Coordinates of N, CA and C and ligand atoms in Angstrom, one line a residue:
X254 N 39.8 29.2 24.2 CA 39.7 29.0 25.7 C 40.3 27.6 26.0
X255 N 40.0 27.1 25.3 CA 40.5 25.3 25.5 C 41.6 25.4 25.5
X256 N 42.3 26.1 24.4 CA 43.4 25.8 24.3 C 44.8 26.8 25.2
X257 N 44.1 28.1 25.5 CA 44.8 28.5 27.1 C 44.7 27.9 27.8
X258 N 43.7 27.0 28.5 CA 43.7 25.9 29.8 C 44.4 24.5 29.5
X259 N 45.0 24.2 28.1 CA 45.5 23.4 27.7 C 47.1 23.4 28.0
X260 N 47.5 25.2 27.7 CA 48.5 25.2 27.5 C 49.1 25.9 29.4
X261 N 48.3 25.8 30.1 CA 48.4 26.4 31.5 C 48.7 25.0 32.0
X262 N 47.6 24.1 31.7 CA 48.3 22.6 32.6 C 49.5 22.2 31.9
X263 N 49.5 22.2 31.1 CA 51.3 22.0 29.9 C 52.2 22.5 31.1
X264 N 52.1 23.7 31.3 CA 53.1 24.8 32.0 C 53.4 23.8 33.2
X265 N 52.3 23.8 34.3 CA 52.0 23.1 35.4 C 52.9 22.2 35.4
X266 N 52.6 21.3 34.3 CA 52.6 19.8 34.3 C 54.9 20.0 34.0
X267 N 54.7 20.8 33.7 CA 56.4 20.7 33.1 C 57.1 21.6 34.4
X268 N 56.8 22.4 35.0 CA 56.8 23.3 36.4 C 57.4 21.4 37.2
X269 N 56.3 21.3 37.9 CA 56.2 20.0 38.8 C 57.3 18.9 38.2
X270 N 57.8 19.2 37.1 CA 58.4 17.9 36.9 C 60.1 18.3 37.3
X271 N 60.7 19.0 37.3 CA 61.9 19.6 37.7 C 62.1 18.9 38.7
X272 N 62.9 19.5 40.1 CA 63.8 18.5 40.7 C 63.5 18.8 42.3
X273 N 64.2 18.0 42.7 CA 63.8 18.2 44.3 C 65.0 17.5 45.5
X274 N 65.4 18.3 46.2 CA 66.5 17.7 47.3 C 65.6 17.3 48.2
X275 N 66.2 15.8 48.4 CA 65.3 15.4 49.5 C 66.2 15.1 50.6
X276 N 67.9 15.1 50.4 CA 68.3 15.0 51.2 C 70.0 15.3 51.1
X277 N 70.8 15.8 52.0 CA 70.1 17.1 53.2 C 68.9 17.7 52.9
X278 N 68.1 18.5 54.0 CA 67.2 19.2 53.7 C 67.7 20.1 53.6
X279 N 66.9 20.5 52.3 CA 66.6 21.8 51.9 C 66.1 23.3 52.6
X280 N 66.8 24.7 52.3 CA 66.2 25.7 52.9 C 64.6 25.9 53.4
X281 N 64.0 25.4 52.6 CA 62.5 25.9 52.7 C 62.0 24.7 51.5
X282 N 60.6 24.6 51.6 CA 59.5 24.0 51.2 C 59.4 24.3 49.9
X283 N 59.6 23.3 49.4 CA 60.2 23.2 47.4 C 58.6 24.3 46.8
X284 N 59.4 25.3 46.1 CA 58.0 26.1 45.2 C 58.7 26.0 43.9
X285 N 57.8 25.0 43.4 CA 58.6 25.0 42.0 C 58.4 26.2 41.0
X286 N 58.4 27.1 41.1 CA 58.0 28.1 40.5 C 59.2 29.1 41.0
X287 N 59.5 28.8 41.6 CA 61.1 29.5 41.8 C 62.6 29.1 42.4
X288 N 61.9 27.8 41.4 CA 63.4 27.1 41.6 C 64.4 27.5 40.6
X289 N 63.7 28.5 39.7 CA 64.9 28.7 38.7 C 65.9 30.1 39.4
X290 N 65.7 29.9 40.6 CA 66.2 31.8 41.1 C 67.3 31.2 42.0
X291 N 68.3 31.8 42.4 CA 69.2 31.2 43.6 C 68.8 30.8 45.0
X292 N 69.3 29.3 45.5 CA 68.5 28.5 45.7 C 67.2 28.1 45.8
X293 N 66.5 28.2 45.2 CA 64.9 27.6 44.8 C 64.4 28.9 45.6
X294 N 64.9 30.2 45.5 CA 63.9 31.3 45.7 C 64.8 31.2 47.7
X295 N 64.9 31.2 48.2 CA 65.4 31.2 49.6 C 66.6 32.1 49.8
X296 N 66.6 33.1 49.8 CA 67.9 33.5 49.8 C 68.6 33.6 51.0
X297 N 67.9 33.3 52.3 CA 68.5 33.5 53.7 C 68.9 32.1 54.0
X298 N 69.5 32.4 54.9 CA 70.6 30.7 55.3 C 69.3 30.9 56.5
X299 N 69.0 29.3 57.0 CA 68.5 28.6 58.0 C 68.9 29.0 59.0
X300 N 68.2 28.5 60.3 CA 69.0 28.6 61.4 C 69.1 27.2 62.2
X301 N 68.2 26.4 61.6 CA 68.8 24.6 61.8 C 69.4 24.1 60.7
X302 N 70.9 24.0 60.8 CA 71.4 23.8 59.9 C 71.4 22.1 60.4
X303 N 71.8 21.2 59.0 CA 72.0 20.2 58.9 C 73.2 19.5 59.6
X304 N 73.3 18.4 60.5 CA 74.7 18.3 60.7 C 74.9 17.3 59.5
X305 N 76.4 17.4 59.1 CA 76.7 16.6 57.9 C 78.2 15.9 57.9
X306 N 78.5 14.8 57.7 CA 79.5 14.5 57.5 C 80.5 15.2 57.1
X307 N 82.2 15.2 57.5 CA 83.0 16.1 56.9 C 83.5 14.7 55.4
X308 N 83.7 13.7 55.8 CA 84.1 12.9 54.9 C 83.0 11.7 54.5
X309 N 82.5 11.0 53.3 CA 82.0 10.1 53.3 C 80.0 10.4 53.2
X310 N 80.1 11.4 53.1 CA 78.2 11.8 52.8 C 77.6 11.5 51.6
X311 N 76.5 11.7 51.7 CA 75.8 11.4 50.4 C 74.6 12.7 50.1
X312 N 74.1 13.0 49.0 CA 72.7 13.9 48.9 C 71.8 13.0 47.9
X313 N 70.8 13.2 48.0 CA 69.6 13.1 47.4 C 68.7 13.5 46.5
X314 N 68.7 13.3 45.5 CA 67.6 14.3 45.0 C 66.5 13.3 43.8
X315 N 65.5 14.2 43.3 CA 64.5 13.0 42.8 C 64.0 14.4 41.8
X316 N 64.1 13.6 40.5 CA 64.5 14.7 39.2 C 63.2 14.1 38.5
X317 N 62.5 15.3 37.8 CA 61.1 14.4 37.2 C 61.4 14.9 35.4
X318 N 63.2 15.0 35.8 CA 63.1 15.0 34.2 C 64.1 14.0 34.0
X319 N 64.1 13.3 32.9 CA 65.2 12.8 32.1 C 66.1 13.3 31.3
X320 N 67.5 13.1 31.3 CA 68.0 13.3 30.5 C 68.7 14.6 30.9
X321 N 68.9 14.6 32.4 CA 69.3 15.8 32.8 C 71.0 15.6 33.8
X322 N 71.4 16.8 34.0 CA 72.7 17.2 34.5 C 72.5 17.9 36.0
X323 N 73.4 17.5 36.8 CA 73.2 18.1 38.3 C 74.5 17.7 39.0
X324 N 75.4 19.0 39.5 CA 76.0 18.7 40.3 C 76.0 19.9 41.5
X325 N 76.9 20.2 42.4 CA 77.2 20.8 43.5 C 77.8 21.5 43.9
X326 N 77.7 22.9 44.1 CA 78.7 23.7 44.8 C 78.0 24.2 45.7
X327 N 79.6 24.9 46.4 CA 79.5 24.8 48.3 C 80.2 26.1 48.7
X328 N 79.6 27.0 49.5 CA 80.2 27.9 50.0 C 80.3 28.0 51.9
X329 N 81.5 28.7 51.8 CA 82.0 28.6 53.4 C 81.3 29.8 53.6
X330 N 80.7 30.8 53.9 CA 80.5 32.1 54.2 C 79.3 31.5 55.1
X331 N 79.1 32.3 56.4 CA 77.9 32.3 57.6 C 77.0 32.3 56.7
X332 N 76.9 33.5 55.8 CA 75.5 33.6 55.2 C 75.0 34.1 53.4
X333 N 75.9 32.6 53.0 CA 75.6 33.4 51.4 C 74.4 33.4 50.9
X334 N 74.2 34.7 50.3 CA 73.5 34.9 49.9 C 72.6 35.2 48.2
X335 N 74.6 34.6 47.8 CA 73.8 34.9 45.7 C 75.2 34.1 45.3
X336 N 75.0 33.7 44.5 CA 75.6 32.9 43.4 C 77.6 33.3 43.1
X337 N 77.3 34.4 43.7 CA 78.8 34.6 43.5 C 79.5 34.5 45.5
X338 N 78.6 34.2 46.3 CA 79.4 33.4 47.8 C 79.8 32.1 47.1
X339 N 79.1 31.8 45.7 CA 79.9 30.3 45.9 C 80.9 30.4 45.1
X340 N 81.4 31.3 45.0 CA 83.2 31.4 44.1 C 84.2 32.2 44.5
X341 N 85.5 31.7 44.5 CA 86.6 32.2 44.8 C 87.4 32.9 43.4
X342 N 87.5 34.1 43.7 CA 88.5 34.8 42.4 C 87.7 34.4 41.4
X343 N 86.3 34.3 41.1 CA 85.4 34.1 40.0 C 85.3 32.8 39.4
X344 N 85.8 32.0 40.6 CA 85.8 30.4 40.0 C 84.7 29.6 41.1
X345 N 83.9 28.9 40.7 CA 82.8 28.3 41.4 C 83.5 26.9 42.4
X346 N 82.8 26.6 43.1 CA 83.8 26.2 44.0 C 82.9 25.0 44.3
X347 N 83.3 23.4 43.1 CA 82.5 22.6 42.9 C 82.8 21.7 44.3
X348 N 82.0 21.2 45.1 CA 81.4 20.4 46.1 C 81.8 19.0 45.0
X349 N 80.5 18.4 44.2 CA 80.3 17.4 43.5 C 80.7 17.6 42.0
X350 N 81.4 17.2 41.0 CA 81.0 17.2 39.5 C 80.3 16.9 39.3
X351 N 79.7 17.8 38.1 CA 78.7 17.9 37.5 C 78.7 16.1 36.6
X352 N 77.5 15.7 37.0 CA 76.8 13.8 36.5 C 75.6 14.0 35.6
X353 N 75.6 13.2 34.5 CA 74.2 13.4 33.5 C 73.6 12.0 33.8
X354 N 72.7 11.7 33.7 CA 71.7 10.8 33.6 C 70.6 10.7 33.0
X355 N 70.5 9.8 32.1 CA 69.4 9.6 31.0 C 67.8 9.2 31.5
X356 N 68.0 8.5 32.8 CA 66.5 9.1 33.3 C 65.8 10.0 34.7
X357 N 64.9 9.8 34.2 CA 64.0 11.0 35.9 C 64.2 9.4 37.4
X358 N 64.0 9.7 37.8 CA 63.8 9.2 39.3 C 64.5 9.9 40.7
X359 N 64.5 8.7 41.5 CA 65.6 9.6 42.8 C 66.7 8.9 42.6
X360 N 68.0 9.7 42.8 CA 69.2 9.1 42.7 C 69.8 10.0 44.2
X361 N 70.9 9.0 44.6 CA 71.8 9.3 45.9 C 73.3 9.4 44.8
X362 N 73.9 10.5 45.5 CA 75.1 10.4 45.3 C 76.2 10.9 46.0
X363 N 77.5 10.2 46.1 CA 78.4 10.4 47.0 C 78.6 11.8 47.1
X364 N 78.9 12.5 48.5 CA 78.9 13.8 48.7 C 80.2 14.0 49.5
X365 N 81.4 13.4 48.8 CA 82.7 13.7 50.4 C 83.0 14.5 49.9
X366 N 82.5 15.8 51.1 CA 83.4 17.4 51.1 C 84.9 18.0 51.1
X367 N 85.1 16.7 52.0 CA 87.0 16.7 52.5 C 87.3 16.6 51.4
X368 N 87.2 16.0 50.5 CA 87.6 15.7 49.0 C 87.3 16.6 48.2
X369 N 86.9 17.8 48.2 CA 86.6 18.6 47.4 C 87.7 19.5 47.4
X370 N 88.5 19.8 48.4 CA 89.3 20.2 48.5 C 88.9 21.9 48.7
X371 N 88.3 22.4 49.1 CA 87.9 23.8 49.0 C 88.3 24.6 50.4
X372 N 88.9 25.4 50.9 CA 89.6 25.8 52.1 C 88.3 26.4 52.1
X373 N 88.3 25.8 54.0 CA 87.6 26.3 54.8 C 86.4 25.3 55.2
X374 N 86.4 24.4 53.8 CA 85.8 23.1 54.4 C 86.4 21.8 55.2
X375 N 85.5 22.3 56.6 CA 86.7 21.1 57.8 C 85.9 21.5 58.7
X376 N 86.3 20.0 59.7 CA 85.2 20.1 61.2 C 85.0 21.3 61.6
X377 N 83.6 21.6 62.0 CA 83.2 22.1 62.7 C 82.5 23.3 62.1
X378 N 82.8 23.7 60.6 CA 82.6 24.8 59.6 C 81.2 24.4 59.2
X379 N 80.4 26.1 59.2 CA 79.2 25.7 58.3 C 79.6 26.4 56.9
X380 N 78.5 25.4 56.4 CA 78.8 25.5 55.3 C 77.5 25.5 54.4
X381 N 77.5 26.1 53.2 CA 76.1 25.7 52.3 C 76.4 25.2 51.2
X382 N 75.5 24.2 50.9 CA 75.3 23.4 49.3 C 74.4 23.9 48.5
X383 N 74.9 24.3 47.3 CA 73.8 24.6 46.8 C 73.9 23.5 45.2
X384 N 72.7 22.9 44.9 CA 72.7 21.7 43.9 C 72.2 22.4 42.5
X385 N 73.2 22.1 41.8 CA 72.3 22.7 40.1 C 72.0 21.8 39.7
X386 N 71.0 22.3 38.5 CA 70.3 21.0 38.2 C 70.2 21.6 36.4
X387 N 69.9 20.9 36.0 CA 69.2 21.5 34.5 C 68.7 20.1 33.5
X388 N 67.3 20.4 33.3 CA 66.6 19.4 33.2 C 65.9 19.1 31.4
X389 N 66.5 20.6 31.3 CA 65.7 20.6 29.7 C 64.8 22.1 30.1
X390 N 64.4 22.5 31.0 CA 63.9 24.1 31.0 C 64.6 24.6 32.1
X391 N 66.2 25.0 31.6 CA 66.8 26.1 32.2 C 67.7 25.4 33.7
X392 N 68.5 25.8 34.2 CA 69.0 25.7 35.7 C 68.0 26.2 36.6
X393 N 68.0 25.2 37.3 CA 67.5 25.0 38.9 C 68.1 24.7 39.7
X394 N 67.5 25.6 41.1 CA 68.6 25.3 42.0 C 67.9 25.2 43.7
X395 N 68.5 24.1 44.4 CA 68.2 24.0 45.4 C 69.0 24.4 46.9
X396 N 69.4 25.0 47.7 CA 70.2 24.9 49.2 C 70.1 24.0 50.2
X397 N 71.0 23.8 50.9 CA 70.7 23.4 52.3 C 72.3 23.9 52.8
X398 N 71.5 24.2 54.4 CA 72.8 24.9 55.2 C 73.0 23.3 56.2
X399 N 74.5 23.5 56.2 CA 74.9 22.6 56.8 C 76.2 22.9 58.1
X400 N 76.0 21.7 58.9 CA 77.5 22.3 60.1 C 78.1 20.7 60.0
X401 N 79.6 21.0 59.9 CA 80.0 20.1 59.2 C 80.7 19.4 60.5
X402 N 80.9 17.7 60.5 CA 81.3 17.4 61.4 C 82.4 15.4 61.5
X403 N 83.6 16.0 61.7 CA 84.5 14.8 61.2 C 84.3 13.3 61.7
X404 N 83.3 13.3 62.9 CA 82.7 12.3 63.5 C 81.4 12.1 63.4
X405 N 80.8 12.1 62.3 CA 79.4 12.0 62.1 C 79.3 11.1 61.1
X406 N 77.9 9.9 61.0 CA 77.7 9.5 60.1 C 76.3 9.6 59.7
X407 N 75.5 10.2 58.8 CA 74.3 10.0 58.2 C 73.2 9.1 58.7
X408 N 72.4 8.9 59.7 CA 71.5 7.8 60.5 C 70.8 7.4 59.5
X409 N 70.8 5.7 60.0 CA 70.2 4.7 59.1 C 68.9 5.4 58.2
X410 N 68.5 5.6 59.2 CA 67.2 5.8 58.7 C 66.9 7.4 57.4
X411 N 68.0 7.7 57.4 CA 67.7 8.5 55.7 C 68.6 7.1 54.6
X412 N 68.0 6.8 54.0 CA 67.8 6.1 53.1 C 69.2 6.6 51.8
X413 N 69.8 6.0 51.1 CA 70.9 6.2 50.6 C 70.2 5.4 49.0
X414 N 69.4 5.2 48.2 CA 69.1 4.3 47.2 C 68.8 5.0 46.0
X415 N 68.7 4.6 44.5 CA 68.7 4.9 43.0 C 67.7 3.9 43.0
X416 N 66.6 4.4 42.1 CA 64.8 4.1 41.6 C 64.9 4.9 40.6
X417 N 64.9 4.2 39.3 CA 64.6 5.0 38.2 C 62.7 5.3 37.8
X418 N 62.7 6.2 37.5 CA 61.1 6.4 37.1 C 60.6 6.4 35.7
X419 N 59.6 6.4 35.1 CA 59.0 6.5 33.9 C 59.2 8.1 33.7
X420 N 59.8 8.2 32.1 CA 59.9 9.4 32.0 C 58.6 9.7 31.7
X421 N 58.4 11.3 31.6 CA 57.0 11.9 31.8 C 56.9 12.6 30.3
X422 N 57.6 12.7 29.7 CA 57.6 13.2 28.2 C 58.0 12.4 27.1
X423 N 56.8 11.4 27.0 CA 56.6 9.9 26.1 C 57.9 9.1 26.3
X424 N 58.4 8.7 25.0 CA 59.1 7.7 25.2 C 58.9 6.5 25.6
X425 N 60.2 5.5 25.2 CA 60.4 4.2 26.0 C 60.2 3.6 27.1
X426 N 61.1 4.7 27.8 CA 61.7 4.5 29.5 C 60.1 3.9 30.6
X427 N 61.0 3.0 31.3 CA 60.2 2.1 31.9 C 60.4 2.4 33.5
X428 N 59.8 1.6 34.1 CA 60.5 1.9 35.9 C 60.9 0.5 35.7
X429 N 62.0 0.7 36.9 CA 62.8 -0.3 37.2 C 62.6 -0.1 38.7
X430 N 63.1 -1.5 39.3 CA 63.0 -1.6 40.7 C 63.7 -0.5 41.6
X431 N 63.7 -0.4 42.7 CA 64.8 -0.1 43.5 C 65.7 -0.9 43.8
X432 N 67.2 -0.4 43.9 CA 68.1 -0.6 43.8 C 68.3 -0.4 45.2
X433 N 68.9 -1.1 46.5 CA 69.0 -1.1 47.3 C 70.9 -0.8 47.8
X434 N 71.2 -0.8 47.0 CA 72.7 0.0 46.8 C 73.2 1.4 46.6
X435 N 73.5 2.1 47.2 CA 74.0 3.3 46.4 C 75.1 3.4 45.0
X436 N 76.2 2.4 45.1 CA 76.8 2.1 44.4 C 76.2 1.5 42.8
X437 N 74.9 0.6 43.0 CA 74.2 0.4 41.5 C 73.3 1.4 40.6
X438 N 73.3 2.5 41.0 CA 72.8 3.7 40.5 C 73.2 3.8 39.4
X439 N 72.4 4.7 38.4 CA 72.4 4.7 37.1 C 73.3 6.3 36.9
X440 N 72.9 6.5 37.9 CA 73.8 8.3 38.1 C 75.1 8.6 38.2
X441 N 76.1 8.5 37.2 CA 77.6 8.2 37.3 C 78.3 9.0 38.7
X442 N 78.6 8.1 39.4 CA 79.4 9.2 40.4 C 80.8 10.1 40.0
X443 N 80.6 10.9 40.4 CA 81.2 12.1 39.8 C 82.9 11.6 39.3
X444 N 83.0 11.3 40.1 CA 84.9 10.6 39.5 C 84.8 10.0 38.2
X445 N 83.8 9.2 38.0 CA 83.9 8.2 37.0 C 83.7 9.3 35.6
X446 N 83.5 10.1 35.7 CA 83.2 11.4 34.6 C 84.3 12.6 34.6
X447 N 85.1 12.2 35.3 CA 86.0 13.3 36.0 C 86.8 13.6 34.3
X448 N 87.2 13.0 33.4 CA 87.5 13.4 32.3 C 86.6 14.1 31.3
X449 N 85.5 14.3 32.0 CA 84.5 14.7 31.0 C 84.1 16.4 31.0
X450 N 84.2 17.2 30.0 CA 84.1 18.2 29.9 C 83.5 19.2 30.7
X451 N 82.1 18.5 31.3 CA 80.8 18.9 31.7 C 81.5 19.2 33.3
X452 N 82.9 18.7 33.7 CA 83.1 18.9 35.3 C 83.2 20.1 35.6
X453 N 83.5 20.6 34.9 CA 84.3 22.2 35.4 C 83.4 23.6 34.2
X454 N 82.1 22.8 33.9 CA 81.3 24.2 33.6 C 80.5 24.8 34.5
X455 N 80.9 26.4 34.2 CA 80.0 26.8 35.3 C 78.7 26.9 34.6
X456 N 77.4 27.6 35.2 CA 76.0 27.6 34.8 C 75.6 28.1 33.2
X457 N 76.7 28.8 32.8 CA 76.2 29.0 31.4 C 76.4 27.6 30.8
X458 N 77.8 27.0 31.0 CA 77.9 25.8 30.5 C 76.8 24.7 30.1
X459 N 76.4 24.7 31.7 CA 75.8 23.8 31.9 C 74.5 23.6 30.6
X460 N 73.8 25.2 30.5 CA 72.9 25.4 30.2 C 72.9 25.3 28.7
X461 N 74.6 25.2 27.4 CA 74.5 25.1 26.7 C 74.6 24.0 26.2
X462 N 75.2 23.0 27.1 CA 75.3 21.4 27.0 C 73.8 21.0 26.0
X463 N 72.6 21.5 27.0 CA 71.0 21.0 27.1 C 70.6 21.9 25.7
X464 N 71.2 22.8 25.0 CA 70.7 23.2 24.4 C 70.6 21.9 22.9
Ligands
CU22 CU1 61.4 21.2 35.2

């Protein structure tokens, strides 16, 4: 008996530690229990979509694992709905490169769309992000629908900063302050990795990296 209720809060405890977009917002209200399904279980696009920068954005997310990989793809369609709206001719159609990071906390990272180069992303187009993540138990995935806009800038008040946290599965790792820069983040921005293998895997890839 002990040791079922041992190994139930184990589950629990490893469930909750996975990842979370805090910003854009996300389709619906994080169930970590089905974050491993396309976008965290949400399959319908919103109907308040995000307005979002066309150039110069950022996203957010706060990862309760270490040692994990997360980047971005983006589909143009009104209303995708599965894993293959986000590819063209069977190629995924990366938003962000895929970035690793050796610990859990929240990290910001640059999000310019116009630079992604993906036709059909340009003023005035909605669009969806959807963020992979893989943390050490499998890909996870989060949405947010967005309406894209070439005169828009992100209001002060969503917060742009990197906070490393204490990892949750022993170890060393310590917290460190916040970092009141987006630029001092510990989360490589995606160019700076752009020679690295990990940019252009799709989700099996990703998944064999962590193995
Ligand atoms: Cu997890």
């Amino acid at each position: 008996m002990k040791f079922s209720l041992f190994t139930a809060l184990a589950l629990v405890g490893s469930a909750n530690a996975h990842f979370r977009l805090l910003f854009p917002e996300p389709r619906g209200q994080f169930v970590a229990d089905n974050e491993p399904q396309y976008c965290g279980g949400y399959t319908q696009v919103t109907q308040n979509r995000t307005t979002f920068p066309l150039s110069g954005g950022f996203f957010t997310i706060k990862s309760g694992h270490p040692d994990f990989t997360a980047g971005v793809i983006i589909s143009t369609l009104q209303n995708p709905i599965s894993f293959d709206n986000f590819t063209v001719n069977g190629k995924q159609q990366i938003a962000s490169a895929y970035a690793k990071n050796a610990n859990a906390g929240t990290f910001c990272l640059p999000l310019d769309l116009a630079a992604s180069g993906v036709a059909g992303v340009k003023d005035g187009a909605n669009v969806t992000i959807q963020i992979v993540y893989a943390g050490g138990d499998g890909n996870l995935y989060q949405c947010a629908d967005l309406t894209l806009s070439s005169n828009f800038t992100i209001p002060n008040n969503v917060t742009c900063h990197n906070e490393t946290a204490e990892a949750h599965h022993g170890g060393s790792e310590t917290s460190s302050g916040a970092s009141p820069s987006p630029t001092n983040g510990a989360l490589s921005p995606a160019h700076a990795i752009a020679g690295y293998s990990a940019v252009l895997l799709g989700f099996v890839g990703v998944a064999a990296l962590l193995v």
